[in-house]
Amino acid sequence: MMKNYRVAAGATLIVLAACAPEPDGSAGGDTSNQGTVAPVESSEGMLVIRMSDDMAFGPEHALINVGDTVVWIQEGALPHTTSDGPGKAAVPEHALLPEGAEPWDSGLLDPGQRFSVVFDTPGEYTYLCTIHEAAGMVGRITVR
Ligand SMILES: [Cu+2]
């Protein structure tokens, strides 16, 4: 019985391995969309996210570690914010925090201003510029 089970499990692993190249192939196709799907990782405990008048956070998706600092730099001519927490977004899905995480709100940042947050709670964060939410200025941070 045990041996049969192991054979079956081995067969499953082989099937999974055989499937693996297919998602890779489709991911290669996705890069032609120019979508910034791949997250940008922090280094040495820090990550800079640029805010511009493209109505986007750059990178849109950040991958950081617990205890890292994210610094937003306002490089647009228009004012922008970085904000997260209950009630910050018109669409609730645009402002999501992991349980126990602290909300933040930079308020209006003028060109050249910066705002930083230290992330002590792991999980998925979706945040936004409260002025340009409707224009799609929404970002994502994964804290591992
Ligand atoms: Cu904005």
Coordinates of N, CA and C and ligand atoms in Angstrom, one line a residue, residues 79-80 129 132 137, ligand 1:
P79 N 0.4 67.6 -7.3 CA 0.5 67.0 -6.0 C 0.1 65.5 -6.0
H80 N 0.7 64.7 -5.2 CA 0.3 63.3 -5.1 C 0.3 62.9 -3.6
C129 N -2.8 56.9 -4.4 CA -2.8 58.3 -4.3 C -4.3 58.7 -4.3
H132 N -5.6 60.8 -7.2 CA -5.6 60.2 -8.6 C -6.0 58.7 -8.6
M137 N -4.0 55.4 -10.0 CA -2.7 55.5 -9.3 C -2.8 54.7 -8.0
Ligands
CU1 CU -1.4 61.3 -7.6

